[in-house]
GROMACS .gro file of C-alpha atoms in nm:
model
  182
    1UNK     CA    1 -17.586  18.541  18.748
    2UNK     CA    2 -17.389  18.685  18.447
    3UNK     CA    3 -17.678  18.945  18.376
    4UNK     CA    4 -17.667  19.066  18.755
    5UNK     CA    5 -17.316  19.119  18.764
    6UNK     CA    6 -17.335  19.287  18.419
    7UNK     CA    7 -17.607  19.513  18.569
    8UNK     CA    8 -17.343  19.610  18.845
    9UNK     CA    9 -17.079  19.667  18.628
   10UNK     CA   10 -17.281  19.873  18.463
   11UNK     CA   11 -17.414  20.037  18.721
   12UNK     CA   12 -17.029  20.126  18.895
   13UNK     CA   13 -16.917  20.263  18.544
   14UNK     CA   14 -17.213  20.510  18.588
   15UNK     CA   15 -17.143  20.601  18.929
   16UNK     CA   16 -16.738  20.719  18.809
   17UNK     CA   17 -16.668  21.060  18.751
   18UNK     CA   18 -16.540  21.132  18.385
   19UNK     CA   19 -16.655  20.766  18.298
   20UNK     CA   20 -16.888  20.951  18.005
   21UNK     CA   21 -16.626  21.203  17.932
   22UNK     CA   22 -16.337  20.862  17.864
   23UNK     CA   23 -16.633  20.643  17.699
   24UNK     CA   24 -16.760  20.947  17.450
   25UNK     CA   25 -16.380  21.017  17.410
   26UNK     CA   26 -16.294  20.645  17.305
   27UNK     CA   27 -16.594  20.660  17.068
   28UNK     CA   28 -16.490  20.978  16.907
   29UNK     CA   29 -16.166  20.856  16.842
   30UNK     CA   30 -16.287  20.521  16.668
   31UNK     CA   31 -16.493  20.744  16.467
   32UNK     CA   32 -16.240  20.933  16.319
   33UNK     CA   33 -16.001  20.648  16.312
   34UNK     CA   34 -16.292  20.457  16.092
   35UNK     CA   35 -16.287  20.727  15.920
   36UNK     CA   36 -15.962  20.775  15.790
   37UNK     CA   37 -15.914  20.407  15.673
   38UNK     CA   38 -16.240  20.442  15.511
   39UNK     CA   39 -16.091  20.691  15.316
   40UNK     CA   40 -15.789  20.481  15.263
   41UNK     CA   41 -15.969  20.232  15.118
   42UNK     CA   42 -16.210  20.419  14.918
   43UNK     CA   43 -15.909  20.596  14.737
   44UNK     CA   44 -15.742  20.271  14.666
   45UNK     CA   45 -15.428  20.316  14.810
   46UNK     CA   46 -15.195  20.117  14.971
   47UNK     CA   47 -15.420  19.797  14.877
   48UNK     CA   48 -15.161  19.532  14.786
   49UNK     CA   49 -15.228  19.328  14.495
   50UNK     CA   50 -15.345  19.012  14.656
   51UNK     CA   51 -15.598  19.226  14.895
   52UNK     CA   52 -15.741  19.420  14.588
   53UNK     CA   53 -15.809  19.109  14.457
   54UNK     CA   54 -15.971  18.954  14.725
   55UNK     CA   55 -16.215  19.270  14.732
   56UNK     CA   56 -16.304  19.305  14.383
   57UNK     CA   57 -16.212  18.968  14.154
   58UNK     CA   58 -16.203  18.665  14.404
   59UNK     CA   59 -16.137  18.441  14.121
   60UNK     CA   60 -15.781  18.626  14.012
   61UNK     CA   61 -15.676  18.589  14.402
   62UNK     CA   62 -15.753  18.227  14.377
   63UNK     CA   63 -15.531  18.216  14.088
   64UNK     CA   64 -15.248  18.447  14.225
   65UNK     CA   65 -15.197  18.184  14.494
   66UNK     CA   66 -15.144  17.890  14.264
   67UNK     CA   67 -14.783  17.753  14.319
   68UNK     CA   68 -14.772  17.732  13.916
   69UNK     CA   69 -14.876  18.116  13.866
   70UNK     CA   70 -14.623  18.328  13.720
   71UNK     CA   71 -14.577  18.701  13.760
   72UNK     CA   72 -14.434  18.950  13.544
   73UNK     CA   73 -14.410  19.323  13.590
   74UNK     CA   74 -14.464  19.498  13.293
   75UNK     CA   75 -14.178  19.707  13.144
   76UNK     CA   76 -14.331  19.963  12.937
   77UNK     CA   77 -14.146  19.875  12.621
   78UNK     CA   78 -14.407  20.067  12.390
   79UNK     CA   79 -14.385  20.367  12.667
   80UNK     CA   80 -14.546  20.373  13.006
   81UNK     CA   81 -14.843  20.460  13.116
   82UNK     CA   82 -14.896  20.787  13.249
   83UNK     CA   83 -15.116  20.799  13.613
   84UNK     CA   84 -15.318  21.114  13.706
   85UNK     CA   85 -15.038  21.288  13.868
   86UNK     CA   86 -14.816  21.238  13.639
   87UNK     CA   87 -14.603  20.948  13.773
   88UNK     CA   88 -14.622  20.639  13.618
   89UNK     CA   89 -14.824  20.371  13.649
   90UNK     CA   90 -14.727  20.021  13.714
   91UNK     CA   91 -14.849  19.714  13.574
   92UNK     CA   92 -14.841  19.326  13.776
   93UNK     CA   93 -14.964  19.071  13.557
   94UNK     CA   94 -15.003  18.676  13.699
   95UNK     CA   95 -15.053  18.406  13.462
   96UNK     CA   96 -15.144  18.054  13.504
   97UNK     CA   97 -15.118  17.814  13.179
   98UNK     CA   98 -15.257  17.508  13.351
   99UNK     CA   99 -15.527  17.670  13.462
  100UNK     CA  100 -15.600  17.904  13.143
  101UNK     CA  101 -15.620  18.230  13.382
  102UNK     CA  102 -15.478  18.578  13.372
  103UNK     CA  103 -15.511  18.898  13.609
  104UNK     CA  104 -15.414  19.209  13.552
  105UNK     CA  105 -15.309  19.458  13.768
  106UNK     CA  106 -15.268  19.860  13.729
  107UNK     CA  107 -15.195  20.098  13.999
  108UNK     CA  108 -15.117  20.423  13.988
  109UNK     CA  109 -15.376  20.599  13.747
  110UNK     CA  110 -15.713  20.727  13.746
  111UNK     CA  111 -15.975  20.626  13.539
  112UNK     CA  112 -16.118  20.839  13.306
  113UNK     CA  113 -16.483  20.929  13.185
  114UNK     CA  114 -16.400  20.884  12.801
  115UNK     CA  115 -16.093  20.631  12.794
  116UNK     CA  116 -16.080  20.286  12.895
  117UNK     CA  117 -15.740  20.070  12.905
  118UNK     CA  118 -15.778  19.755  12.718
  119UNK     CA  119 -15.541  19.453  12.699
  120UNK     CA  120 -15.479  19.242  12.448
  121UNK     CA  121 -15.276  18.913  12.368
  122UNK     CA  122 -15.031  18.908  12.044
  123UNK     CA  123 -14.952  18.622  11.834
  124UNK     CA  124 -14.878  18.516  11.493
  125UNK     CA  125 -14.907  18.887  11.389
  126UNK     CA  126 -15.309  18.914  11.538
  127UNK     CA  127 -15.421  19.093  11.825
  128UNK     CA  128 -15.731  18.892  12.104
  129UNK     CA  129 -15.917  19.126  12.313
  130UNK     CA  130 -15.891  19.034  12.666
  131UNK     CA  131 -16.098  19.300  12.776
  132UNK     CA  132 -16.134  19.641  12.938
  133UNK     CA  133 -15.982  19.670  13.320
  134UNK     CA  134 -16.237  19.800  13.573
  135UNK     CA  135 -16.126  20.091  13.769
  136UNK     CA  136 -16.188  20.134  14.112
  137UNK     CA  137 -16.003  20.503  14.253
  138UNK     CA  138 -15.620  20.451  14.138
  139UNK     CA  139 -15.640  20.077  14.074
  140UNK     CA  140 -15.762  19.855  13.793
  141UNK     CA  141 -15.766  19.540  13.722
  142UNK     CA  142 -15.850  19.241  13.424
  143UNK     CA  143 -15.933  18.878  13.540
  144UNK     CA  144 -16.004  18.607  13.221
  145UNK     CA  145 -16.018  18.268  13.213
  146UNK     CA  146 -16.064  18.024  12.915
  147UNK     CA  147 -15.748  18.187  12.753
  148UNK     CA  148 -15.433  18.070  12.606
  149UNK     CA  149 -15.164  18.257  12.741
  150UNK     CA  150 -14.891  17.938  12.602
  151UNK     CA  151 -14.984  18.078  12.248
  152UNK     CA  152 -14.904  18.457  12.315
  153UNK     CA  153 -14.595  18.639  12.222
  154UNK     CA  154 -14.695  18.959  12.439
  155UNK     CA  155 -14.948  19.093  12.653
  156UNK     CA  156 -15.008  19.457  12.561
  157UNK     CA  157 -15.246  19.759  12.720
  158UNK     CA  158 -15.388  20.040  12.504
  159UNK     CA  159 -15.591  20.338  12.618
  160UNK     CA  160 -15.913  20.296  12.368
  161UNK     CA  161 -16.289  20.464  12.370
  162UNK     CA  162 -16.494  20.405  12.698
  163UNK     CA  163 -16.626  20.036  12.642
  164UNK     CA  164 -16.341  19.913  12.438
  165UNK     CA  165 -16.258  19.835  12.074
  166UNK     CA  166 -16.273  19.573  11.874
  167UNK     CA  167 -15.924  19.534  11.775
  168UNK     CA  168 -15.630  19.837  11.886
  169UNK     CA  169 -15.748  20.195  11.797
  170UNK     CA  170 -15.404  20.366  11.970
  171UNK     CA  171 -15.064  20.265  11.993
  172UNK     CA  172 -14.941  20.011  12.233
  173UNK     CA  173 -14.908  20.195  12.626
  174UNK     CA  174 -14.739  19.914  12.764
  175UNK     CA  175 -14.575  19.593  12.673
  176UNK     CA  176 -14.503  19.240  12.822
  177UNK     CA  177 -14.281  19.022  12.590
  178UNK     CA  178 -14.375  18.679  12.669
  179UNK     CA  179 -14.197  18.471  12.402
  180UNK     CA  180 -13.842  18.621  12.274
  181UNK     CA  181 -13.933  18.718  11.893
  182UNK     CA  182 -13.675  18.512  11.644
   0.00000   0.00000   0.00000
């Protein structure tokens, strides 16, 4: 019964004038319209935080959510970092002490083929790699776990050689103070 009166439907939608003309119109339209939030996306803009994460590091939207997770913009203290077009980028940062966790979160600047940003973790006058952020257009980000974010004094970023450094090869970019310095 249901196929038969699908059939007729069909068939009356054929039988319209300008029924083609409206349906290829529609069709065009969702075309383009796919295609401009395809290109949304693929630039990276206008991806909040928690949606970027949810694409590209599961875990560090898991952690974002936690009721115990704290966030912290980044002020720049060692000077910001510059995006592509000149404005500056800003830094999100969530951290989680129960749960050992950490995500980074840069918007606002465009990777480059030579330079990677790195972040690192101060305290007691050493600096821990936390690792390189992975860009994807405008947006980067950092997840790590198994870290000990109660034992920092800062979180800092760096711009260092593609695939990261062993320990800071350029001044600090960016600085979180974490712990107030005595």
């Amino acid at each position: 019964a249901n196929a038969c009166a699908a059939r007729r439907a069909a068939q009356a939608f054929a039988r319209r004038p300008g029924a083609w003309a409206t349906a290829g119109a529609a069709a065009v339209l969702l075309l383009f319209g796919s295609l401009l939030l395809t290109d949304k996306v693929r630039e990276g803009t206008n991806l909040p935080p928690e949606r970027y994460a949810q694409l590209h590091a599961p875990e560090g939207a898991g952690m974002m959510s936690r009721p115990d997770t704290v966030v912290y913009s980044m002020n720049g203290g060692a000077g910001r970092i510059r995006g592509g077009d000149g404005a500056d980028a800003k830094e999100t940062v969530w951290i989680n002490v129960r749960t050992h966790e950490l995500f980074v979160f840069l918007e606002g600047m465009l990777p480059s083929k030579d330079r990677d940003v790195q972040a690192w973790a101060t305290y007691g006058g050493r600096d821990a790699n936390l690792g390189v952020l992975q860009f994807h257009q405008d947006q980067a980000h950092l997840y790590s776990d198994d870290v000990r974010p109660e034992l920092w004094e800062a979180l800092v970023l760096t711009i260092e050689p593609k695939g990261g450094s062993e320990s800071p090869t350029s001044p600090q970019t960016a600085e979180l103070t974490l712990i107030p310095s005595k």
